[in-house]
C-alpha positions as YAML, in Angstrom:
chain: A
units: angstrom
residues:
- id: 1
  name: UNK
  ca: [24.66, -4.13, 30.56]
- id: 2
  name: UNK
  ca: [27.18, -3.31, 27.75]
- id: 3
  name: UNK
  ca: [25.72, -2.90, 23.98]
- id: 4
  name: UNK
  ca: [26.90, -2.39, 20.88]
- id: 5
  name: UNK
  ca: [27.23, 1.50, 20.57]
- id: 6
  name: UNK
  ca: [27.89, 2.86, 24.24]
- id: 7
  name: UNK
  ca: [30.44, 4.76, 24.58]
- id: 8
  name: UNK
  ca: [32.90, 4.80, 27.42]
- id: 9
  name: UNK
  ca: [34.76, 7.67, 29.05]
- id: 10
  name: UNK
  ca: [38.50, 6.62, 29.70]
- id: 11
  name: UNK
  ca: [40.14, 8.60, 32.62]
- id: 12
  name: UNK
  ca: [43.84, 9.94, 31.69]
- id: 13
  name: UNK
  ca: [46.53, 11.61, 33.32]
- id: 14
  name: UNK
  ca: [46.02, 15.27, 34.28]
- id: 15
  name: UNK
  ca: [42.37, 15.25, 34.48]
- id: 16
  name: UNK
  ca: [41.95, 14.25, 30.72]
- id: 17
  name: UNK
  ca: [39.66, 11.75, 29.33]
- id: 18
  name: UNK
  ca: [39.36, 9.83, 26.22]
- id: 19
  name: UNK
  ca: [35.93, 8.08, 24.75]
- id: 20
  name: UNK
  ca: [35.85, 4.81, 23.00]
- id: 21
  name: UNK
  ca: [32.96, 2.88, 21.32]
- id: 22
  name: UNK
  ca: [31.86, -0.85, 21.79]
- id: 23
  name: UNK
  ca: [31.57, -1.78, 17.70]
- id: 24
  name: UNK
  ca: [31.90, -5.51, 18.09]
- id: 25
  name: UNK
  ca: [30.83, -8.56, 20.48]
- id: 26
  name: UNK
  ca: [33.39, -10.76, 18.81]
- id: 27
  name: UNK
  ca: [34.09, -14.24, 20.09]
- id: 28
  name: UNK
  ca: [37.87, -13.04, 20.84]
- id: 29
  name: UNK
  ca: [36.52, -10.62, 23.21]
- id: 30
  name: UNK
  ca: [34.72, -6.88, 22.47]
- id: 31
  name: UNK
  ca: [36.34, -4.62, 20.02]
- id: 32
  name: UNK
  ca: [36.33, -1.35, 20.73]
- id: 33
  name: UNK
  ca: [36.95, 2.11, 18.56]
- id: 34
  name: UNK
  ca: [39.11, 4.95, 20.38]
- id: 35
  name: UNK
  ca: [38.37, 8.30, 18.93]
- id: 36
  name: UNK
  ca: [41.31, 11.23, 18.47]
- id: 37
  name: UNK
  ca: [39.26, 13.86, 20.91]
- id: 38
  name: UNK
  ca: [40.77, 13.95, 24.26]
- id: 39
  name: UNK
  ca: [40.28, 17.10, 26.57]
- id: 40
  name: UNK
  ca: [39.36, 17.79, 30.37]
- id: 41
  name: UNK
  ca: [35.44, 19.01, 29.44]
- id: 42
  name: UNK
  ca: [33.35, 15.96, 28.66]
- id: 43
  name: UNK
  ca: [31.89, 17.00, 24.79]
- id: 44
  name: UNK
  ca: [28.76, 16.38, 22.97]
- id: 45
  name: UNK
  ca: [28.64, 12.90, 22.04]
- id: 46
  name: UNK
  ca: [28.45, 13.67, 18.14]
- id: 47
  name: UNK
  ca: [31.44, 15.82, 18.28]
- id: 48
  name: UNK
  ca: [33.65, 12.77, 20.22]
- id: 49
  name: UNK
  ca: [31.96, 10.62, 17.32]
- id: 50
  name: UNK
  ca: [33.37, 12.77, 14.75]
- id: 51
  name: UNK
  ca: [36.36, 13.18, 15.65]
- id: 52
  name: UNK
  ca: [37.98, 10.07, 13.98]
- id: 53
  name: UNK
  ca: [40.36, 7.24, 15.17]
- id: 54
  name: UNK
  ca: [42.99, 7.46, 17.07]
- id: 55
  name: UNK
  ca: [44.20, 3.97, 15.99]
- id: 56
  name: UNK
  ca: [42.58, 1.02, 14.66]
- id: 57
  name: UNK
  ca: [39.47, -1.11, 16.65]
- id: 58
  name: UNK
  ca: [41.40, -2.83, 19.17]
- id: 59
  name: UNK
  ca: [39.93, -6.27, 21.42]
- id: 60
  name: UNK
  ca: [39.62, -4.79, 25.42]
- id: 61
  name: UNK
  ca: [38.76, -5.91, 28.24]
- id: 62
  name: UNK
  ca: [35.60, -3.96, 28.07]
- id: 63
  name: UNK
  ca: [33.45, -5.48, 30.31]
- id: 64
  name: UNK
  ca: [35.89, -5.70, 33.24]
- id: 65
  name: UNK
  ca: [36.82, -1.68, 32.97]
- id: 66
  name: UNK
  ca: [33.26, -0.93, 33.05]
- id: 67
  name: UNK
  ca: [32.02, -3.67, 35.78]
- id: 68
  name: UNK
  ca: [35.44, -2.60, 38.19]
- id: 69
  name: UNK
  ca: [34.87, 1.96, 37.37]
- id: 70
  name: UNK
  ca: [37.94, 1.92, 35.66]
- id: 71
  name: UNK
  ca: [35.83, 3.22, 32.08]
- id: 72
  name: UNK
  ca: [32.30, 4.68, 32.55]
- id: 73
  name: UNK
  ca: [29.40, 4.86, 30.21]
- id: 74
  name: UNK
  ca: [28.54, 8.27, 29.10]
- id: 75
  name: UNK
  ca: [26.10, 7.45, 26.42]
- id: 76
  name: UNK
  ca: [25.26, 5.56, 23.08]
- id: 77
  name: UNK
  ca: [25.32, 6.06, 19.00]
- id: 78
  name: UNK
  ca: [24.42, 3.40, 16.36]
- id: 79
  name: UNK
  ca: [27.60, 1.60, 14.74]
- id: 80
  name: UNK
  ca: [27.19, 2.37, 11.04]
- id: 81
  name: UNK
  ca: [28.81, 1.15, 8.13]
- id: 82
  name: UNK
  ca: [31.49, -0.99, 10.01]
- id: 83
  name: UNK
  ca: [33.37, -3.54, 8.35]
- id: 84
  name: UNK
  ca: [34.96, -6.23, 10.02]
- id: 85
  name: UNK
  ca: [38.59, -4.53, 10.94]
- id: 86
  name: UNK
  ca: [40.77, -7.62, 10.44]
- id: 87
  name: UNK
  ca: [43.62, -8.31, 12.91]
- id: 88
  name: UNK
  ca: [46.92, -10.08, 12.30]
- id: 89
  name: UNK
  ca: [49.07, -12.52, 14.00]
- id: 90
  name: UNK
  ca: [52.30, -14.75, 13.69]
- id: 91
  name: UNK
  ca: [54.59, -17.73, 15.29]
- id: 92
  name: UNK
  ca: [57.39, -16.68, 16.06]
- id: 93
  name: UNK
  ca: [61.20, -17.52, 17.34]
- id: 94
  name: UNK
  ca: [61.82, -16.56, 20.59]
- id: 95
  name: UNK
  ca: [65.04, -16.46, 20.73]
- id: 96
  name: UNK
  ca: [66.11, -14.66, 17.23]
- id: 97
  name: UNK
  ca: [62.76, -12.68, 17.57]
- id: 98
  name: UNK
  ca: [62.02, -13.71, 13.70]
- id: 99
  name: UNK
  ca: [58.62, -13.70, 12.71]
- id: 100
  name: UNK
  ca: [57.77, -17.30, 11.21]
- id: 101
  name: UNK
  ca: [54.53, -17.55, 9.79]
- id: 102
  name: UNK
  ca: [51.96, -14.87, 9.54]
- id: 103
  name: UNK
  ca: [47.78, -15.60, 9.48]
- id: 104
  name: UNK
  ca: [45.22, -12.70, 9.35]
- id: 105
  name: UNK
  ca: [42.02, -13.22, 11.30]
- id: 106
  name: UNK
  ca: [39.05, -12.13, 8.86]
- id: 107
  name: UNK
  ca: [36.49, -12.45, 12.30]
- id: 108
  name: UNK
  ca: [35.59, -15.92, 10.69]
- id: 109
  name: UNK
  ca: [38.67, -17.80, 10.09]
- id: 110
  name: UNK
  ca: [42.21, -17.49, 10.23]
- id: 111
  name: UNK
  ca: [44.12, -17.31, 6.76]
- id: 112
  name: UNK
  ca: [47.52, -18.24, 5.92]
- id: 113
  name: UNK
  ca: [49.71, -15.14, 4.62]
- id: 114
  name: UNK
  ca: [53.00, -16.91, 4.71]
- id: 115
  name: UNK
  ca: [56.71, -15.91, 6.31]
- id: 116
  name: UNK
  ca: [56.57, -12.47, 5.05]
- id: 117
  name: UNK
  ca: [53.03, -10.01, 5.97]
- id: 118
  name: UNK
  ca: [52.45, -8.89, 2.81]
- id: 119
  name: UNK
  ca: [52.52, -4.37, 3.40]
- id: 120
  name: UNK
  ca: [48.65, -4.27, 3.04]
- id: 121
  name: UNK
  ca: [48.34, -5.67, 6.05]
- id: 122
  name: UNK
  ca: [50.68, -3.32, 8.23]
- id: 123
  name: UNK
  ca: [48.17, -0.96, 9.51]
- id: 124
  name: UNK
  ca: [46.29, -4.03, 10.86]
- id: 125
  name: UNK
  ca: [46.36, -4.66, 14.65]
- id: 126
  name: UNK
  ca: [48.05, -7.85, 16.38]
- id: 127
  name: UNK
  ca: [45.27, -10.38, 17.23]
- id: 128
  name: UNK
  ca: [45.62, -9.86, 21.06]
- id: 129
  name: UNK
  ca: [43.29, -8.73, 23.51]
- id: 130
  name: UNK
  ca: [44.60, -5.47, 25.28]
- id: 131
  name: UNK
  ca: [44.02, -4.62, 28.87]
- id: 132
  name: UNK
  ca: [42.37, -1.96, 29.15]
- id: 133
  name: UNK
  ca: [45.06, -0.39, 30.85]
- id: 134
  name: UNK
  ca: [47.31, -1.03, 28.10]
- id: 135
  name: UNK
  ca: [44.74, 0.70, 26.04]
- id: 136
  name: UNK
  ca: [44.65, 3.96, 28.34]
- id: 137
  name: UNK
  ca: [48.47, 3.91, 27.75]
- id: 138
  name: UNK
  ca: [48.51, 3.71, 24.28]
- id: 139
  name: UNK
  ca: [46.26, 6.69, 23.75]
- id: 140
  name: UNK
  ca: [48.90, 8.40, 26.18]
- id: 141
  name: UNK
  ca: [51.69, 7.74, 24.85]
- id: 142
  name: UNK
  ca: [51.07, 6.24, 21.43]
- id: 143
  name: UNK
  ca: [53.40, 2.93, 22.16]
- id: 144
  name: UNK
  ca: [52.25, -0.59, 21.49]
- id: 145
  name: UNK
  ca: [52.95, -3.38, 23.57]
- id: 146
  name: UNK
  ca: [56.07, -5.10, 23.03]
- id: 147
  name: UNK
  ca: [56.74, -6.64, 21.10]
- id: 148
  name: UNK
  ca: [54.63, -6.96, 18.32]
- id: 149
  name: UNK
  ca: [54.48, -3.58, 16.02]
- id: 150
  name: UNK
  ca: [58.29, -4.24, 15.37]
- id: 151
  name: UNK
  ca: [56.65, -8.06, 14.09]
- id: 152
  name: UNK
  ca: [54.44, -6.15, 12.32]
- id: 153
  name: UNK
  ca: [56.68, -3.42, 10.72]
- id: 154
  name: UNK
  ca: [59.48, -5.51, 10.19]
- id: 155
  name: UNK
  ca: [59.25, -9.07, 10.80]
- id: 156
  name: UNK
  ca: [61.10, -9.34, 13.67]
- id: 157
  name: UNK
  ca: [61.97, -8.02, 17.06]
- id: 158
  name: UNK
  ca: [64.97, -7.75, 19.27]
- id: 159
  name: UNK
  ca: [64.50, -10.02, 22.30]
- id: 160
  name: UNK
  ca: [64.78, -8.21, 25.52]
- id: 161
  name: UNK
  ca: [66.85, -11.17, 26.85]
- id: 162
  name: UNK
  ca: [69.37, -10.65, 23.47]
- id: 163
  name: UNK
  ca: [73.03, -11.08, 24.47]
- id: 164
  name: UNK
  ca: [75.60, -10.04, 21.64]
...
């Protein structure tokens, strides 16, 4: 059984791995930490802890890439002083790719912020749930799904069936 505080080894690309943390059973799905330390040894638990963030807590698929192998728990640590991370979402045109209306999603309730996200709310993630293998290529290659950071950055995206 998954708990708050295990911590998952994430199998990458030339024999590396990456560790995560369960933080939060959320009713959106569990949220899950991704520290910075990647390497081909598997550490001590405190210094994987340590090691910071890669990127902000992120909703996974957590119990399906630990029920199927695909992540493995390696161990546990208590979830201290965690706040609530916050996630942001929008409506938005799919043709012209223009963001519409944006709400932020406080864990209890979803809050108008209106056609523009206001800048303090830029290094929040999309309200999605990631697969987990769009989580394990993330931490590879550092890109976010399409095609909301360029929503989130700057209100818009190009659509990839755009015709000039």
């Amino acid at each position: 059984m998954i708990r708050i505080g295990n911590i998952v080894e994430i199998s990458l690309s030339n024999q590396r791995k990456a560790y995560a943390q369960h933080i939060i059973r959320d009713r959106m799905g569990p949220i899950i930490k991704v520290f910075k330390h990647i390497g081909i040894e598997k550490p001590d638990l405190d210094l994987i802890v340590n090691s910071g963030e890669l990127f902000p807590p992120v909703i996974t698929g957590l119990f399906a890439a630990v029920r199927t192998g695909l992540w493995t728990i390696i161990g546990s640590r208590r979830v201290e002083n965690l706040q609530y991370p916050g996630f942001v979402s929008t409506l938005y045109n799919q043709k012209t790719g223009e963001a519409t209306i944006w709400y932020y999603w406080d864990g209890e309730k979803s809050i108008r912020l209106g056609p523009i996200l206001p800048d303090e709310y830029k290094t929040k993630e999309y309200l999605m749930v990631w697969s987990p293998y769009d989580v394990m290529h993330r931490i590879e290659t550092g890109e976010y799904p399409f095609p909301y950071k360029d929503l989130i950055l700057y209100n818009r995206f190009t659509p990839r069936n755009f015709k000039s």
